[in-house]
CSV table of C-alpha atoms and ligand atoms in Angstrom, one decimal:
chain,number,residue,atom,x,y,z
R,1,UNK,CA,81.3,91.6,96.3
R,2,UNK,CA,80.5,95.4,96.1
R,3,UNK,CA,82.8,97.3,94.1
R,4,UNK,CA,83.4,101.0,92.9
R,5,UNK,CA,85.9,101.6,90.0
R,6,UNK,CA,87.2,104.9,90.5
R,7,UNK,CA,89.8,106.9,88.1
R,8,UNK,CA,89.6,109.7,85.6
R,9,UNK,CA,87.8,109.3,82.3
R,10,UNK,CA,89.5,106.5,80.0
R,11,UNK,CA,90.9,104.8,82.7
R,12,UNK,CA,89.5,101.9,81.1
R,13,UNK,CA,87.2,101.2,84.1
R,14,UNK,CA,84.0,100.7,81.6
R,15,UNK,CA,86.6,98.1,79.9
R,16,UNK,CA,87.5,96.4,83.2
R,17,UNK,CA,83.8,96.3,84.2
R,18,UNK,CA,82.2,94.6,81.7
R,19,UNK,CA,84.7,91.6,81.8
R,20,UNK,CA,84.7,91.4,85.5
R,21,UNK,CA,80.6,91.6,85.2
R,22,UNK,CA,80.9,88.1,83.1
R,23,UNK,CA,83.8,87.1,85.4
R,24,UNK,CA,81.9,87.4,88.4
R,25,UNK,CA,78.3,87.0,87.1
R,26,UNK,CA,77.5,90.5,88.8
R,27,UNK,CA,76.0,93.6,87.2
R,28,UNK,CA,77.8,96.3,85.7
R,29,UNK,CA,76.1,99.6,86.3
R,30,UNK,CA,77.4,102.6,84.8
R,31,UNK,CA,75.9,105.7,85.5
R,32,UNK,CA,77.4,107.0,82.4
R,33,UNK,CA,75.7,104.5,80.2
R,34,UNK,CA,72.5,105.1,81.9
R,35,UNK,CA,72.7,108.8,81.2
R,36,UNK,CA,73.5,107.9,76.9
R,37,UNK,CA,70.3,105.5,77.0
R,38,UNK,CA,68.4,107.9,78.5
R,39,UNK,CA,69.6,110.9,76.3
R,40,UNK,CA,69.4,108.8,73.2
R,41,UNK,CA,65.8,107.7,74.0
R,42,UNK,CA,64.9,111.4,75.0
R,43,UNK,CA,63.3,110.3,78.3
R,44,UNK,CA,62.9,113.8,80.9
R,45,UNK,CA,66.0,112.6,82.3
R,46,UNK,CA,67.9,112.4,78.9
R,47,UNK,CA,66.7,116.0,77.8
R,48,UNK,CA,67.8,117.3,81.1
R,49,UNK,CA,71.2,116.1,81.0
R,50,UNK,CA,72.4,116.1,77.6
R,51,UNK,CA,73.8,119.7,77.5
R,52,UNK,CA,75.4,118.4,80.7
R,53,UNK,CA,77.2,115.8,79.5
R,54,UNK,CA,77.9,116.9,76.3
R,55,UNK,CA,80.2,119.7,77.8
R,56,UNK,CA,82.0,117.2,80.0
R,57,UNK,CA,80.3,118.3,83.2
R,58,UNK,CA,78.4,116.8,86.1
R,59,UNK,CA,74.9,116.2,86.2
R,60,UNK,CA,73.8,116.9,90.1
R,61,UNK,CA,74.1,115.0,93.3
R,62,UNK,CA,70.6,114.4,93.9
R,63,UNK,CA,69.8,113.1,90.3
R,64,UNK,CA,72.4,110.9,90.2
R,65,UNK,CA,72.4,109.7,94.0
R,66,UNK,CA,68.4,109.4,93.2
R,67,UNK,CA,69.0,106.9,89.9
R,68,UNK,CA,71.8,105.1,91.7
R,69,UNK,CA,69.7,103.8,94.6
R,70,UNK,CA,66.5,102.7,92.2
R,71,UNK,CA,69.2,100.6,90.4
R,72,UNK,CA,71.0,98.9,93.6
R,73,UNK,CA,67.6,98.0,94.2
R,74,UNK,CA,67.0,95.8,91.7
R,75,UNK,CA,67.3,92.1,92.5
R,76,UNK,CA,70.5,91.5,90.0
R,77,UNK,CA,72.4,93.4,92.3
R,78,UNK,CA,71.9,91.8,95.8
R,79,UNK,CA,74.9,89.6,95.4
R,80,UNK,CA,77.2,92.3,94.1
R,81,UNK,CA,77.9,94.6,91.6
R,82,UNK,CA,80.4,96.7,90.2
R,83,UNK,CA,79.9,100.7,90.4
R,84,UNK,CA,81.3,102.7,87.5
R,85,UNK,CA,81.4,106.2,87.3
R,86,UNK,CA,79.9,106.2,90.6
R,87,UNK,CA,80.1,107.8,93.0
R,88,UNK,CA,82.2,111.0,91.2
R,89,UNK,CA,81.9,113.4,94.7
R,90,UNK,CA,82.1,112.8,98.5
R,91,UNK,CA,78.3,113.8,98.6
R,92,UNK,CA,77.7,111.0,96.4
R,93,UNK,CA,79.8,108.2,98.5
R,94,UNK,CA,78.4,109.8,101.8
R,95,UNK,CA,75.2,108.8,100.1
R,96,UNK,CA,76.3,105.6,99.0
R,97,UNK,CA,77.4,104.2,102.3
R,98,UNK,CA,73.8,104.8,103.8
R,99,UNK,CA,72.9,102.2,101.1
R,100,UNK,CA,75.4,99.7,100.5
R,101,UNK,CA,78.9,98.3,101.8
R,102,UNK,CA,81.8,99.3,99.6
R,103,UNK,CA,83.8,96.1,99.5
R,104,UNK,CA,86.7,97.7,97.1
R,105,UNK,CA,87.2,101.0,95.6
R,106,UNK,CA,89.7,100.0,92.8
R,107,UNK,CA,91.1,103.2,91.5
R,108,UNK,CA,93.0,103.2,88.3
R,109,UNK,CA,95.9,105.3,88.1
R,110,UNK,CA,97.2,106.9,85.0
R,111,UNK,CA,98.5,110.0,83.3
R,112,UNK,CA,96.6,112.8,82.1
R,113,UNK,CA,97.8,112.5,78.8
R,114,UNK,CA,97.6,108.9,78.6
R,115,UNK,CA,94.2,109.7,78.8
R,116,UNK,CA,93.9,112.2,76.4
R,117,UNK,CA,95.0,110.1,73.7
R,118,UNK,CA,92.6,106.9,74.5
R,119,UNK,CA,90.1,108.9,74.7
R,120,UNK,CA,90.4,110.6,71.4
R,121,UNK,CA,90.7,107.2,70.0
R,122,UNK,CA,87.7,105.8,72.1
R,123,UNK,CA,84.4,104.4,69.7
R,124,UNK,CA,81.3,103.2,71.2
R,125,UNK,CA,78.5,101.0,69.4
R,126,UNK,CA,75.1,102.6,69.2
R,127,UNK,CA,73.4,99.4,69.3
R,128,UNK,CA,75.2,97.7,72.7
R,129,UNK,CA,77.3,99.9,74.4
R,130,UNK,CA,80.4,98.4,73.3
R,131,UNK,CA,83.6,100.2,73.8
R,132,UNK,CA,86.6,100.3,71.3
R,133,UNK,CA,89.6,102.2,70.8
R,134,UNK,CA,91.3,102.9,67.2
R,135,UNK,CA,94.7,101.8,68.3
R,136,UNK,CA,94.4,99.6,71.1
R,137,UNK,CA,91.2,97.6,70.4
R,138,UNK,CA,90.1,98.4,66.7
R,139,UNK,CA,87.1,96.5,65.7
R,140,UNK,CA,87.4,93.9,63.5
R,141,UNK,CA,85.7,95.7,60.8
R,142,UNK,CA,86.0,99.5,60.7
R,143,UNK,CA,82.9,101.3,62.2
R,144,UNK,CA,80.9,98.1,62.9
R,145,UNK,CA,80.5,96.4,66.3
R,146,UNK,CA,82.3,92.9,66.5
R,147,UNK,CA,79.0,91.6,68.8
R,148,UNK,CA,76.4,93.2,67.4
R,149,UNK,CA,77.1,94.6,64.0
R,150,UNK,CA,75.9,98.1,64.5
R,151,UNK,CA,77.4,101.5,64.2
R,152,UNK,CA,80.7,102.5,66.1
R,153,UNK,CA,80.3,106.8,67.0
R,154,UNK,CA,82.8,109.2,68.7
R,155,UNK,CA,80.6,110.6,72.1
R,156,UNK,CA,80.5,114.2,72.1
R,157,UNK,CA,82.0,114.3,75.3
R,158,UNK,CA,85.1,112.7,73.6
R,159,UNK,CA,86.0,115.7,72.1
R,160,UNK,CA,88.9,117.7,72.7
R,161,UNK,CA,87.6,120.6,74.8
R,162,UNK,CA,85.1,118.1,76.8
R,163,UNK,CA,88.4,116.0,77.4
R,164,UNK,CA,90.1,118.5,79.4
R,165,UNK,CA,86.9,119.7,81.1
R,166,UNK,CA,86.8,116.4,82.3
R,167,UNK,CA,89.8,115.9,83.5
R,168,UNK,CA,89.6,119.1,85.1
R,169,UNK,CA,86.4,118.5,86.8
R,170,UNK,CA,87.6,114.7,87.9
R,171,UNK,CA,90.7,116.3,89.8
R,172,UNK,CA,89.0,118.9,91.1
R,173,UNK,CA,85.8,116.8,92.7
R,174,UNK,CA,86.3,112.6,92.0
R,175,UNK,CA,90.0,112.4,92.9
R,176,UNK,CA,88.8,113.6,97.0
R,177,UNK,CA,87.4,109.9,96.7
R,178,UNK,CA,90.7,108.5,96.9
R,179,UNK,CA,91.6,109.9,100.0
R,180,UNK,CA,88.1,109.5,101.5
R,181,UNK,CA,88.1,105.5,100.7
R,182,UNK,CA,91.7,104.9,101.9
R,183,UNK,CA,90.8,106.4,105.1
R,184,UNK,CA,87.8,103.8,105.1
R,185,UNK,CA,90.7,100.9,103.9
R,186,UNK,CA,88.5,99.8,101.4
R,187,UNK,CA,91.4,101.3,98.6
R,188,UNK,CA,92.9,98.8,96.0
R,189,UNK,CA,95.4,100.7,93.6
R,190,UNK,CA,95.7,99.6,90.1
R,191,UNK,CA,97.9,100.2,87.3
R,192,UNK,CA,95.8,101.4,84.4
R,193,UNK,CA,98.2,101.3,82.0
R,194,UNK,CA,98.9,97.2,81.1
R,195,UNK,CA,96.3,95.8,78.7
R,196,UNK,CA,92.8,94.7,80.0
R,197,UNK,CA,93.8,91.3,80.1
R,198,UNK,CA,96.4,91.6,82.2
R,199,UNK,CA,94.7,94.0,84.5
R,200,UNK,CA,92.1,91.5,84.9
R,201,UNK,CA,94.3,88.9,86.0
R,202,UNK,CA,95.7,90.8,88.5
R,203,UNK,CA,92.2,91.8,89.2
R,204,UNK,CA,91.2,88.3,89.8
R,205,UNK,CA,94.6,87.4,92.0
R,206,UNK,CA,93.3,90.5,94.0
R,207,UNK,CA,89.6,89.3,94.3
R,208,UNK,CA,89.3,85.6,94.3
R,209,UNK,CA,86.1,83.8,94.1
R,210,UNK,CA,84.7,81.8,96.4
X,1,LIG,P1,81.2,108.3,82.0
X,1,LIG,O1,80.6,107.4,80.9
X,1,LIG,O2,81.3,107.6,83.3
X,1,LIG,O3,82.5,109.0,81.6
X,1,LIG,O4,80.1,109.4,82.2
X,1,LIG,C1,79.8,110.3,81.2
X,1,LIG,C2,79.2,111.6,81.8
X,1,LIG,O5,78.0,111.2,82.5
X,1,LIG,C3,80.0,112.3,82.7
X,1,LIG,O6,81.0,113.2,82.1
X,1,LIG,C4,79.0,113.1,83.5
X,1,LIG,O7,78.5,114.2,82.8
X,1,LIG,C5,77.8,112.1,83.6
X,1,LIG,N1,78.0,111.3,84.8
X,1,LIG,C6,78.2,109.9,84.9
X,1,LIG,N2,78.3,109.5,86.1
X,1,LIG,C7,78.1,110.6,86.9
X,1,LIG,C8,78.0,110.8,88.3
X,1,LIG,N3,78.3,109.8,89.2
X,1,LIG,N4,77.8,112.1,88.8
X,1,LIG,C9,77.6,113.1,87.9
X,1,LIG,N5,77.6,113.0,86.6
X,1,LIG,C10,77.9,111.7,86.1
């Protein structure tokens, strides 16, 4: 199946994602993630969206839309794959659907503050991408990565002031996306707030596998 996980910033979509990836043995592609590789191997892409990012902002339409499609083109994705952090404005679904069938758009629902405080807690690994929180899913030792031993960091869009720009800039152009896929019926709400686990159950009651 082809899904989109849609919701503000530390909805715990990335969480979800990779878990359902393994689940259902299809690719998890983040545009986020892509973005952080490419800004932490200082590819032209990464130098021109670092500043971007960094701030909490979007990087443009065309950039992204352009990325998107080279990776839904791979062969890994031909049997499905889940979408996250993508697409983030109604020019970007528009230019979705001319590619792919949206199966689900699962949209995680949760309070701004709720967000606020997972994401000042969030860590990430530098070596795999891993995502951690300081309360909720600590590592099992402190800064290290329980997979792959390297360094947990805070991403400088986790930041206070790039929290609320986010949040901002999520109501104000990614929230339309609810609307636009419920008017398409391909809208599955979803409680963000439960623990992974249990979202993924539901997730899987929601989805079965064939
Ligand atoms: P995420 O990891 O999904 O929170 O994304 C981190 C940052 O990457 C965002 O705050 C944006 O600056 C950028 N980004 C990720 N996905 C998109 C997108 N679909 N459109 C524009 N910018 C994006």
């Amino acid at each position: 199946m082809n899904f989109i996980f849609l919701g503000p910033p530390g909805a715990g979509k990335g969480t979800l994602a990779a878990q359902v990836a393994v689940s259902y043995k299809i690719p998890h592609i983040s545009t986020g993630e892509i973005f952080r590789a490419a800004i932490k191997a200082q590819t032209p892409l990464g130098k021109k969206v670092q500043a971007i990012i960094d701030a909490g902002g979007l990087v443009s339409d065309d950039v992204t839309i352009e990325l998107v499609k080279d990776r839904l083109s791979k062969e890994d994705a031909k049997n499905g794959f889940i979408l996250d952090g993508f697409p983030r404005t109604i020019p970007q679904a528009e230019a979705l659907a001319t590619i792919v069938k949206v199966d689900a758009a699962v949209n995680f629902d949760i309070a701004d503050e709720a967000v606020v405080e997972r994401l000042s807690g969030r860590r990430v690994c530098k070596g795999c991408g891993q995502n951690y929180h300081l309360a909720f899913m600590p590592p099992k030792t402190e800064g290290k990565c329980d997979k792959c031993g390297a360094d947990l960091y805070t991403r400088d869009d986790d930041k206070i002031e790039s929290i609320k720009h986010r949040l901002e800039v999520y109501r104000a152009q990614t929230a339309p996306l609810i609307d636009f896929y419920r008017e398409k019926g391909a809208l599955v709400d979803v409680d963000a707030r439960p623990s992974t686990d249990k979202i993924l159950a539901e997730f899987e009651a929601k989805f079965p596998q064939k």
